[in-house]
PDB file of C-alpha atoms and ligand atoms in Angstrom:
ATOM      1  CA  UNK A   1     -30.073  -6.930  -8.582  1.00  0.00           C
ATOM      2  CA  UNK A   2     -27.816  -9.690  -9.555  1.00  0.00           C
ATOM      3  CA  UNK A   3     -24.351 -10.329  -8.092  1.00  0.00           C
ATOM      4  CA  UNK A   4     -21.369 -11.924  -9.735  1.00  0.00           C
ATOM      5  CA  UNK A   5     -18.322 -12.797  -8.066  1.00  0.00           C
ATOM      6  CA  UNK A   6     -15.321 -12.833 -10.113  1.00  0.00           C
ATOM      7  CA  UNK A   7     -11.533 -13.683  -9.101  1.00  0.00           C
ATOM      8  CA  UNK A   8      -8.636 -12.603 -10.373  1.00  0.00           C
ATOM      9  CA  UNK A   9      -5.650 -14.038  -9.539  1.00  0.00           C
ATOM     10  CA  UNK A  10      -5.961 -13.994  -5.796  1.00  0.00           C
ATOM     11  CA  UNK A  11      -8.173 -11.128  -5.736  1.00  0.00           C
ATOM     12  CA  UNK A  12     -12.195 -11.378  -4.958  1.00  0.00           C
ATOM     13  CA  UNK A  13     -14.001  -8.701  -7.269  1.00  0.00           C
ATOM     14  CA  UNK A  14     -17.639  -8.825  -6.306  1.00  0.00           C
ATOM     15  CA  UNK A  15     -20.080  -7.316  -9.398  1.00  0.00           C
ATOM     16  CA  UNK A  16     -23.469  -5.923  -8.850  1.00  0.00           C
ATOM     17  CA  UNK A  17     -25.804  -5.722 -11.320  1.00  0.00           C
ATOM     18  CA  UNK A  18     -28.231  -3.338 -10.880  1.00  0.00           C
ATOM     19  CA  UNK A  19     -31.278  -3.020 -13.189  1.00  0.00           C
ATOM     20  CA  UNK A  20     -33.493  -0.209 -12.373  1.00  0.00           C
ATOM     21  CA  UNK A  21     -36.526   1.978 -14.637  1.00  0.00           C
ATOM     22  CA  UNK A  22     -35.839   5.317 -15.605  1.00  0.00           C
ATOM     23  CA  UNK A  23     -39.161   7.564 -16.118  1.00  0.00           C
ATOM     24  CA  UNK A  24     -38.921   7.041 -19.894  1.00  0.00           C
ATOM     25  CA  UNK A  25     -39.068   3.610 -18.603  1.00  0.00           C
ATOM     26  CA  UNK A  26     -36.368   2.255 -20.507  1.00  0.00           C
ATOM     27  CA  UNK A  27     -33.654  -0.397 -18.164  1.00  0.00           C
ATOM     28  CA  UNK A  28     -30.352   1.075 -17.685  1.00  0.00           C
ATOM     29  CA  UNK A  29     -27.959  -1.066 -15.777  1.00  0.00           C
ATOM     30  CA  UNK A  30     -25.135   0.218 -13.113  1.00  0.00           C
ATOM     31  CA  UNK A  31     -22.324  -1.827 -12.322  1.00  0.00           C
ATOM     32  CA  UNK A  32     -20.451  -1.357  -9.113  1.00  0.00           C
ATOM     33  CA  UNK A  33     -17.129  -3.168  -7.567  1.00  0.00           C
ATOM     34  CA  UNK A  34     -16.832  -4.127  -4.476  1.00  0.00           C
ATOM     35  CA  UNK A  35     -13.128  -5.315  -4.238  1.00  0.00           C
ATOM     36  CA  UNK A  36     -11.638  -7.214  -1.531  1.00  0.00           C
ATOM     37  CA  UNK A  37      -8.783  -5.554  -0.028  1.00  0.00           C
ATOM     38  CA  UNK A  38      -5.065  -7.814   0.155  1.00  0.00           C
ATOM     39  CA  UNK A  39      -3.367  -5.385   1.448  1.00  0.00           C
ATOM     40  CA  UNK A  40      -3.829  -3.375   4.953  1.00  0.00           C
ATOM     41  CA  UNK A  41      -2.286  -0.025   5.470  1.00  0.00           C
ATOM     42  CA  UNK A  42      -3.009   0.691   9.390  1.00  0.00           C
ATOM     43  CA  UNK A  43      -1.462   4.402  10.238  1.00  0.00           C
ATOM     44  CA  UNK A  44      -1.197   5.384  14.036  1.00  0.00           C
ATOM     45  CA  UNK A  45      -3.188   8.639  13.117  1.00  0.00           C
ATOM     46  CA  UNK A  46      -4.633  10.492  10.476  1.00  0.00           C
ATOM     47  CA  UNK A  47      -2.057  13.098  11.046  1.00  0.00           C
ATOM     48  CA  UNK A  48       0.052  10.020   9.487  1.00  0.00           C
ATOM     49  CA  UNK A  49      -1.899  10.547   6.339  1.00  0.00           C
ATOM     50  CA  UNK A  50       0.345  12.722   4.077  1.00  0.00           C
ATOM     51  CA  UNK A  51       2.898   9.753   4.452  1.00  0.00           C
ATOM     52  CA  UNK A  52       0.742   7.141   3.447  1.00  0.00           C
ATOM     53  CA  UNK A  53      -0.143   8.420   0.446  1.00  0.00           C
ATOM     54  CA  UNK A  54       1.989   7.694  -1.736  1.00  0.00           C
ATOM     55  CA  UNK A  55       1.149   4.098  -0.918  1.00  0.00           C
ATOM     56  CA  UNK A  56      -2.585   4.661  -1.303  1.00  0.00           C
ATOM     57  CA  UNK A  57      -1.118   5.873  -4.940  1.00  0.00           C
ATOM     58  CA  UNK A  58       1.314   3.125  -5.857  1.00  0.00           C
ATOM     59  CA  UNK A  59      -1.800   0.625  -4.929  1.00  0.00           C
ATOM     60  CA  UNK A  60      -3.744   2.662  -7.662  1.00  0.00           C
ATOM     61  CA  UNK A  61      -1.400   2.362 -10.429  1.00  0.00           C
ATOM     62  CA  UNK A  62      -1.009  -1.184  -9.533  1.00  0.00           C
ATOM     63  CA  UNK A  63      -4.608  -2.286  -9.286  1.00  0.00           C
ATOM     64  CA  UNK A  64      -4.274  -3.452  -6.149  1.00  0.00           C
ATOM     65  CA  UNK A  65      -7.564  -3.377  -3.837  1.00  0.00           C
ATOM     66  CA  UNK A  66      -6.068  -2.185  -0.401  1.00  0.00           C
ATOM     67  CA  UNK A  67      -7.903  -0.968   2.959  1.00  0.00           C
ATOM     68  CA  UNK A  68      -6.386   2.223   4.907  1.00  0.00           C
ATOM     69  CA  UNK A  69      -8.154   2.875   8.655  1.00  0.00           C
ATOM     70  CA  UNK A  70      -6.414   4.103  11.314  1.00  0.00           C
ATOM     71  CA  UNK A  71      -5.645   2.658  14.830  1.00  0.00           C
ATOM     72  CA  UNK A  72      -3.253   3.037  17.469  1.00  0.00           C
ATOM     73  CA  UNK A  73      -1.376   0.917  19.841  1.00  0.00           C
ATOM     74  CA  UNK A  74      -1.579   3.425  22.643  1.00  0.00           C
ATOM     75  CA  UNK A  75      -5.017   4.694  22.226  1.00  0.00           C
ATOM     76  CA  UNK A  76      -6.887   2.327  20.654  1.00  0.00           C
ATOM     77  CA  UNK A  77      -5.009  -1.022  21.978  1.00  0.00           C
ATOM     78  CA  UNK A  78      -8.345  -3.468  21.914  1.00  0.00           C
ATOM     79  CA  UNK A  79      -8.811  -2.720  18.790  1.00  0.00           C
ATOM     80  CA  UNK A  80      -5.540  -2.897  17.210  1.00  0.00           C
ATOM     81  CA  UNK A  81      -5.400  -6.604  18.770  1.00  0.00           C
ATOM     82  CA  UNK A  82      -8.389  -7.625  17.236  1.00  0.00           C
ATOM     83  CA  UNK A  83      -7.563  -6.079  13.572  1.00  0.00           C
ATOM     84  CA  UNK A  84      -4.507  -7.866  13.468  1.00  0.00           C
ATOM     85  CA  UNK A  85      -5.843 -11.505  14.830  1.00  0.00           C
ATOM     86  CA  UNK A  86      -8.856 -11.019  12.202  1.00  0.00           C
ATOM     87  CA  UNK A  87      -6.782  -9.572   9.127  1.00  0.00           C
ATOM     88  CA  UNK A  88      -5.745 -12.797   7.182  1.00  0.00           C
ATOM     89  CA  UNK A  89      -9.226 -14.344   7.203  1.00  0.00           C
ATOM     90  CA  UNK A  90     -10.630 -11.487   5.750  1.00  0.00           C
ATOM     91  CA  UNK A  91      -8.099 -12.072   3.565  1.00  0.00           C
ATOM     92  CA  UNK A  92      -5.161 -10.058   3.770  1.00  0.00           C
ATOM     93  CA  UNK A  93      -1.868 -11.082   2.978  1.00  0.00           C
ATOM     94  CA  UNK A  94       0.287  -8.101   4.132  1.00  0.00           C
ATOM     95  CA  UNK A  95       0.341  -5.077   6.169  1.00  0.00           C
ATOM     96  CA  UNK A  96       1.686  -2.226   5.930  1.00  0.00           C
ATOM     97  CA  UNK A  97       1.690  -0.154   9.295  1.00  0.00           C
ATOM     98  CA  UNK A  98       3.031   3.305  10.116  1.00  0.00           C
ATOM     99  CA  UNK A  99       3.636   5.557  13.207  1.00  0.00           C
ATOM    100  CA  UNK A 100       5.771   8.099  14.434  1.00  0.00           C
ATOM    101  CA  UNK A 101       7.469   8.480  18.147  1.00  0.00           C
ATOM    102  CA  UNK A 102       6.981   5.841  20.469  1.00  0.00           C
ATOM    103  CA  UNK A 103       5.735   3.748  17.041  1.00  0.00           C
ATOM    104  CA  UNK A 104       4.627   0.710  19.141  1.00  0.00           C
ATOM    105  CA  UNK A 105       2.137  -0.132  16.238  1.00  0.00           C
ATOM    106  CA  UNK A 106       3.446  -2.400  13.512  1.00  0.00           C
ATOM    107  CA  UNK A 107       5.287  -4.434  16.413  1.00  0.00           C
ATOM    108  CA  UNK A 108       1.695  -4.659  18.009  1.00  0.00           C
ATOM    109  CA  UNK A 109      -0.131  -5.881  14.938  1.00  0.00           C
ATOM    110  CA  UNK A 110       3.212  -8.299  14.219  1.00  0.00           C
ATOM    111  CA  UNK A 111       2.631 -10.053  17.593  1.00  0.00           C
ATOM    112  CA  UNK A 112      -1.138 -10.711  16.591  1.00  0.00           C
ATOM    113  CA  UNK A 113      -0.887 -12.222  13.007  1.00  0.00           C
ATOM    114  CA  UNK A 114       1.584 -14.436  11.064  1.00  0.00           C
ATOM    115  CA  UNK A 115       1.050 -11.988   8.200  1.00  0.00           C
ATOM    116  CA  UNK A 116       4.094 -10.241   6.928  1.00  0.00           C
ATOM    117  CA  UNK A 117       3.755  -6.891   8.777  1.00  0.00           C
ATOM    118  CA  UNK A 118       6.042  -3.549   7.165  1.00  0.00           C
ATOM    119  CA  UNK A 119       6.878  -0.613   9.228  1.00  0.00           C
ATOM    120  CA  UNK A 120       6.789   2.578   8.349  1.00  0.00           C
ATOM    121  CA  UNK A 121       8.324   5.321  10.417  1.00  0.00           C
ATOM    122  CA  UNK A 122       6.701   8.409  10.315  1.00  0.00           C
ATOM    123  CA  UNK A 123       8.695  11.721  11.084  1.00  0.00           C
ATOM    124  CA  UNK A 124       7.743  13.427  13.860  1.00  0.00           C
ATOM    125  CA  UNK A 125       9.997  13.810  16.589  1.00  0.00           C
ATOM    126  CA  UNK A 126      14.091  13.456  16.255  1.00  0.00           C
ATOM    127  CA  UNK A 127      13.698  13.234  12.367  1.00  0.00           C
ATOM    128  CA  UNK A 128      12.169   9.715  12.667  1.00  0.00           C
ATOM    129  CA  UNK A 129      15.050   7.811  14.383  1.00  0.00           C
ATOM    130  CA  UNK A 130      12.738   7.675  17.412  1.00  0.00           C
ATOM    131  CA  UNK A 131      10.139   5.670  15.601  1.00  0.00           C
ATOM    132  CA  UNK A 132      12.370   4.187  13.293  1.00  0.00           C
ATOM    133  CA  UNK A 133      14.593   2.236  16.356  1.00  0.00           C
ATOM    134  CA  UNK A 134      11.249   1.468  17.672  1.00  0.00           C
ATOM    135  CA  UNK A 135      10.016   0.032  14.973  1.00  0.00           C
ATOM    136  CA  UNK A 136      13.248  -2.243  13.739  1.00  0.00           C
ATOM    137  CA  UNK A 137      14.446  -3.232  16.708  1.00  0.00           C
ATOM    138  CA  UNK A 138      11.619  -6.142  17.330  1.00  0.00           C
ATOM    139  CA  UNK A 139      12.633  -8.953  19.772  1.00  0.00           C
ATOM    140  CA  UNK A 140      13.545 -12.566  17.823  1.00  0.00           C
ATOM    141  CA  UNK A 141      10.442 -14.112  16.709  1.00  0.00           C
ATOM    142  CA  UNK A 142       8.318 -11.357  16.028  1.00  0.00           C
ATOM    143  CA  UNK A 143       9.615  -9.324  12.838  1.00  0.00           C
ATOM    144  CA  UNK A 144       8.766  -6.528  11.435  1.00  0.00           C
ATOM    145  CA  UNK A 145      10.258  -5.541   7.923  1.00  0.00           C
ATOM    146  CA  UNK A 146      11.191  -1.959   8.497  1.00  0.00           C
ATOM    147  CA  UNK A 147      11.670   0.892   5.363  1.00  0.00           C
ATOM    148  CA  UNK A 148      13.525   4.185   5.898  1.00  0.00           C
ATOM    149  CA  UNK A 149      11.351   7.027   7.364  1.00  0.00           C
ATOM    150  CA  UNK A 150       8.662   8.306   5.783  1.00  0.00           C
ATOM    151  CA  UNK A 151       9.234   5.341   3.186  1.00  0.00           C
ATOM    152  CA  UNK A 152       5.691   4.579   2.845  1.00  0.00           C
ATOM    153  CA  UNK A 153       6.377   4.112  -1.087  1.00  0.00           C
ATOM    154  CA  UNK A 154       9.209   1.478  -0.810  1.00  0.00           C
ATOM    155  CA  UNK A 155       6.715   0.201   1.756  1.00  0.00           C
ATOM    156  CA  UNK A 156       3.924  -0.221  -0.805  1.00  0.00           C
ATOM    157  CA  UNK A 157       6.795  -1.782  -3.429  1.00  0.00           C
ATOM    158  CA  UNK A 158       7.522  -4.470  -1.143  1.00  0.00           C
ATOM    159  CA  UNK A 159       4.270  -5.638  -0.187  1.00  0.00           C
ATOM    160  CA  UNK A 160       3.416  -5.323  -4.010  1.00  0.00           C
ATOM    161  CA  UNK A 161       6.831  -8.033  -4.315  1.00  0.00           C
ATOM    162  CA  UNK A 162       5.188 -10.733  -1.771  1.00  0.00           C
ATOM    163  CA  UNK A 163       2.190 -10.258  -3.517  1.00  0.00           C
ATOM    164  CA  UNK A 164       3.830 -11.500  -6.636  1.00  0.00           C
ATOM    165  CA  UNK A 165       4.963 -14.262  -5.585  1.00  0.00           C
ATOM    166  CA  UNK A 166       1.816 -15.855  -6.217  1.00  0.00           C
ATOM    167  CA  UNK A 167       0.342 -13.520  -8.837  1.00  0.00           C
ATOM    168  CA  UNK A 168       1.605 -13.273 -12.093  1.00  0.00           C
ATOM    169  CA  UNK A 169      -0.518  -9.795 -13.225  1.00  0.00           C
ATOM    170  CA  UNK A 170       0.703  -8.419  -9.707  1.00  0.00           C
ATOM    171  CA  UNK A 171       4.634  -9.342 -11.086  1.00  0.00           C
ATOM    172  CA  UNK A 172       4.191  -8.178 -14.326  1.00  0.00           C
ATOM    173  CA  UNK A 173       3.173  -4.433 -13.114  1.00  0.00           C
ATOM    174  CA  UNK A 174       6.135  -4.781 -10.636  1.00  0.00           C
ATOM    175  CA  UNK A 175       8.494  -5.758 -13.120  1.00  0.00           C
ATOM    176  CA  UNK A 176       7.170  -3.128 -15.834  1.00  0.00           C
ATOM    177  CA  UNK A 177       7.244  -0.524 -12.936  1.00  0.00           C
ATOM    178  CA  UNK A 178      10.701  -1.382 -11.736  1.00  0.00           C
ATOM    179  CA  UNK A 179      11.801  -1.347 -16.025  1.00  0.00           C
ATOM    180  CA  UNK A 180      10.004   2.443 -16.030  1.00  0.00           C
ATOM    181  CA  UNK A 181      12.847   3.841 -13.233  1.00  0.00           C
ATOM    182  CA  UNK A 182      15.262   3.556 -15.745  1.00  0.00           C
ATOM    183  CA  UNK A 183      13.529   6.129 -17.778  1.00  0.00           C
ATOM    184  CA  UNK A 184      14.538   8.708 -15.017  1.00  0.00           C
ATOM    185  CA  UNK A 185      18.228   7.984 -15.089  1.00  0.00           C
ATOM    186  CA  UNK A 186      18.300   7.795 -18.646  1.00  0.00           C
ATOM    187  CA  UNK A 187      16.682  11.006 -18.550  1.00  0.00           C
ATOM    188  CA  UNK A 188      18.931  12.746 -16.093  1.00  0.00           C
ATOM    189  CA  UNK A 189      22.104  11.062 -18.313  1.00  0.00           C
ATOM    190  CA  UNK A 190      20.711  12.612 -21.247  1.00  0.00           C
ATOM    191  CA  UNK A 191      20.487  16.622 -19.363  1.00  0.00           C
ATOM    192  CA  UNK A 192      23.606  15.724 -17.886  1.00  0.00           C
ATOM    193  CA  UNK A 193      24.736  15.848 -21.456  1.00  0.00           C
ATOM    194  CA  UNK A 194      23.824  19.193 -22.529  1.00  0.00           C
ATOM    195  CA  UNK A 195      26.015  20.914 -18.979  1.00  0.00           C
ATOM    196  CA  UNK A 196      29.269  22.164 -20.578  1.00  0.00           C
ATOM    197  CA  UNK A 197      32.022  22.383 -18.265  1.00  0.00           C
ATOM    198  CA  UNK A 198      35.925  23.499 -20.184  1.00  0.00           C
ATOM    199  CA  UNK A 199      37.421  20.021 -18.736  1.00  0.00           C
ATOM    200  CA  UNK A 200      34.007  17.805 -19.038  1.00  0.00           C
ATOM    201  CA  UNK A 201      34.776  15.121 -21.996  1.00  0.00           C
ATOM    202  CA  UNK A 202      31.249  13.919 -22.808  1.00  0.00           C
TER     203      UNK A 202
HETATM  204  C1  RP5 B 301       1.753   8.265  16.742  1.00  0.00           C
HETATM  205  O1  RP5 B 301       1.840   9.509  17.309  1.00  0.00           O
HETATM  206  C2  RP5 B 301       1.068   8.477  15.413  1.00  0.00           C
HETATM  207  O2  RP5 B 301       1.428   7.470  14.515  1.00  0.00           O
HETATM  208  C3  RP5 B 301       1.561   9.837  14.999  1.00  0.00           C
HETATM  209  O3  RP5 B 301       2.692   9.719  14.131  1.00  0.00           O
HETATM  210  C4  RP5 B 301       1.974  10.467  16.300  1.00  0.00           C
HETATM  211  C5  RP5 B 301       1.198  11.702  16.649  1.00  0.00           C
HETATM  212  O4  RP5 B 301      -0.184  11.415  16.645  1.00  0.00           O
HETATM  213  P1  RP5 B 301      -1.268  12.600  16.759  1.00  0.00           P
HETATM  214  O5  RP5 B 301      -1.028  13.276  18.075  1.00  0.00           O
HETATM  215  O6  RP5 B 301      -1.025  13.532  15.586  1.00  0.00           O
HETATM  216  O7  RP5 B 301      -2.613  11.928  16.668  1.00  0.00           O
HETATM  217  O8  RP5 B 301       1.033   7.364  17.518  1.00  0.00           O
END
């Protein structure tokens, strides 16, 4: 087995090579990538999930190696302490964390690391505004960069624009994604159109 290890921009991409017989001996090879996550999305429970999805998807469409686990500043608080004081030499560069009601999790992870942290709240309780006041309102000095509730996509968009910063492939699939949502406007303009009203003049 032979192992390469590749970077890309500021991403690790770790190839193995695997040679291997078949019966008719002939030598196949399998490759398989082991990617190096950047970014860290951190829910406060797997019930969180169905939220975080459509960041698991923007990361997809972006190429962008990510890690999702869950962990919770009320259950699991050892843990969550640890995560966040080991994320950036693992080499992470943002986090994305979500939770619903008492949402004491991205602030958590905030006060452990220096990496930019990005709080998602989750709707559970009182349409979100309980987690989403917990979340936002961190004490001076410890920031966390809160999106609206449920937000996990604008969540994903943002850490993709730090990323950028210092990746030009990362900014060119923001940019060409951010060029694309004009496509739905122009599309709406264009059935907008077609509805005939007596007094509508275009
Ligand atoms: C929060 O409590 C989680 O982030 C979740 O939004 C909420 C409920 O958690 P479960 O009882 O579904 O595990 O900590």
């Amino acid at each position: 087995m032979f192992t390469c290890l590749y970077r890309l921009g500021d991403t690790n991409i770790q190839i193995e090579i695997i040679a291997a017989t078949i019966p008719e001996k002939k030598l196949f090879l399998r490759k398989s990538f082991v990617m190096t996550p950047i970014v860290s999305i951190i829910m406060g429970s797997t019930s969180d999930l169905p939220v975080l999805e459509k960041a698991a998807q923007f990361f997809d469409e972006m190429a962008i190696p990510f890690e999702m686990n869950a962990l919770s500043a009320h259950r699991t608080p050892q843990e969550v302490e640890q995560f966040a004081r080991e994320a950036q030499g693992r080499g992470i560069k943002v986090i994305i964390a979500a939770a619903g009601m008492a949402a004491a999790l991205p602030g958590v992870i905030a006060a452990n690391t220096t990496l930019p942290v990005i709080g998602v709240p989750v709707k559970g309780m009182l349409d979100g505004l309980d987690a989403m006041l917990s979340i936002i309102q961190m004490p001076p000095g410890i920031p966390v960069a809160t999106v609206g509730v449920n937000g996990a996509l604008n969540a994903a968009i943002l850490a993709a624009e730090m990323l950028a910063l210092s990746d030009e492939q990362i900014a060119a699939k923001v940019a060409n994604y951010k060029e694309n949502l004009k496509n739905k406007i122009t599309k709406a303009n264009a059935e907008l159109k077609e509805i005939k009203y007596q007094f509508k003049t275009n």
